[in-house]
Amino acid sequence: MGKIHGGCLCGAVRYTAGVSPMVTRACWCNLCQSLASGNATINMAFPVEEVVVDGQLKDYQSTADDGNKMHRRFCPECGVHLFSEAEERPGIIVIRAGTLDDAEQVVVDGIIWTAEAPSWAYLDPGLPHFEGQPPAPR
Ligand SMILES: [Zn+2]
Ligand SMILES: [Zn+2]
């Protein structure tokens, strides 16, 4: 995979990642279903030092269902969520895959928080499933 470029809907926030993601997961937790209009979010984890962000973000802080303190950052102009970080996993930044310029760069490795998915959710049987939050990538 080459460099990853992306940004929000209005263009006020742009970012670049210089490496491939450590892991990419679909998340069906209840909060992600809100963010993704009733679907899973697709989340790519990167070492924080590999992601360069240009633009102002707003930070929505909340506690995840496993107790992690989450910071979910979004563009205050257009409202698109771009990043999330957990205080318990310093050094890792998650990019919301829907903000990539090229969605073909996304390869999903697994599905998490399946316990919170609705009965009609499609969970690819070819991917690993996790009922909750799996261990952080190394
Ligand atoms: Zn924006
Ligand atoms: Zn989630």
Short mmCIF file of C-alpha atoms and ligand atoms in Angstrom, two decimals, residues 8-12 75 77-78, ligand 1:
data_model
loop_
_atom_site.label_atom_id
_atom_site.label_comp_id
_atom_site.label_asym_id
_atom_site.label_seq_id
_atom_site.Cartn_x
_atom_site.Cartn_y
_atom_site.Cartn_z
CA CYS A 8 -13.35 15.31 5.89
CA LEU A 9 -16.31 16.18 3.69
CA CYS A 10 -15.68 19.95 3.54
CA GLY A 11 -11.90 19.75 3.14
CA ALA A 12 -11.04 21.72 6.29
CA CYS A 75 -14.40 18.30 11.85
CA GLU A 77 -17.45 22.45 10.14
CA CYS A 78 -18.96 19.38 8.45
ZN ZN B 1 -14.99 19.22 7.38
#
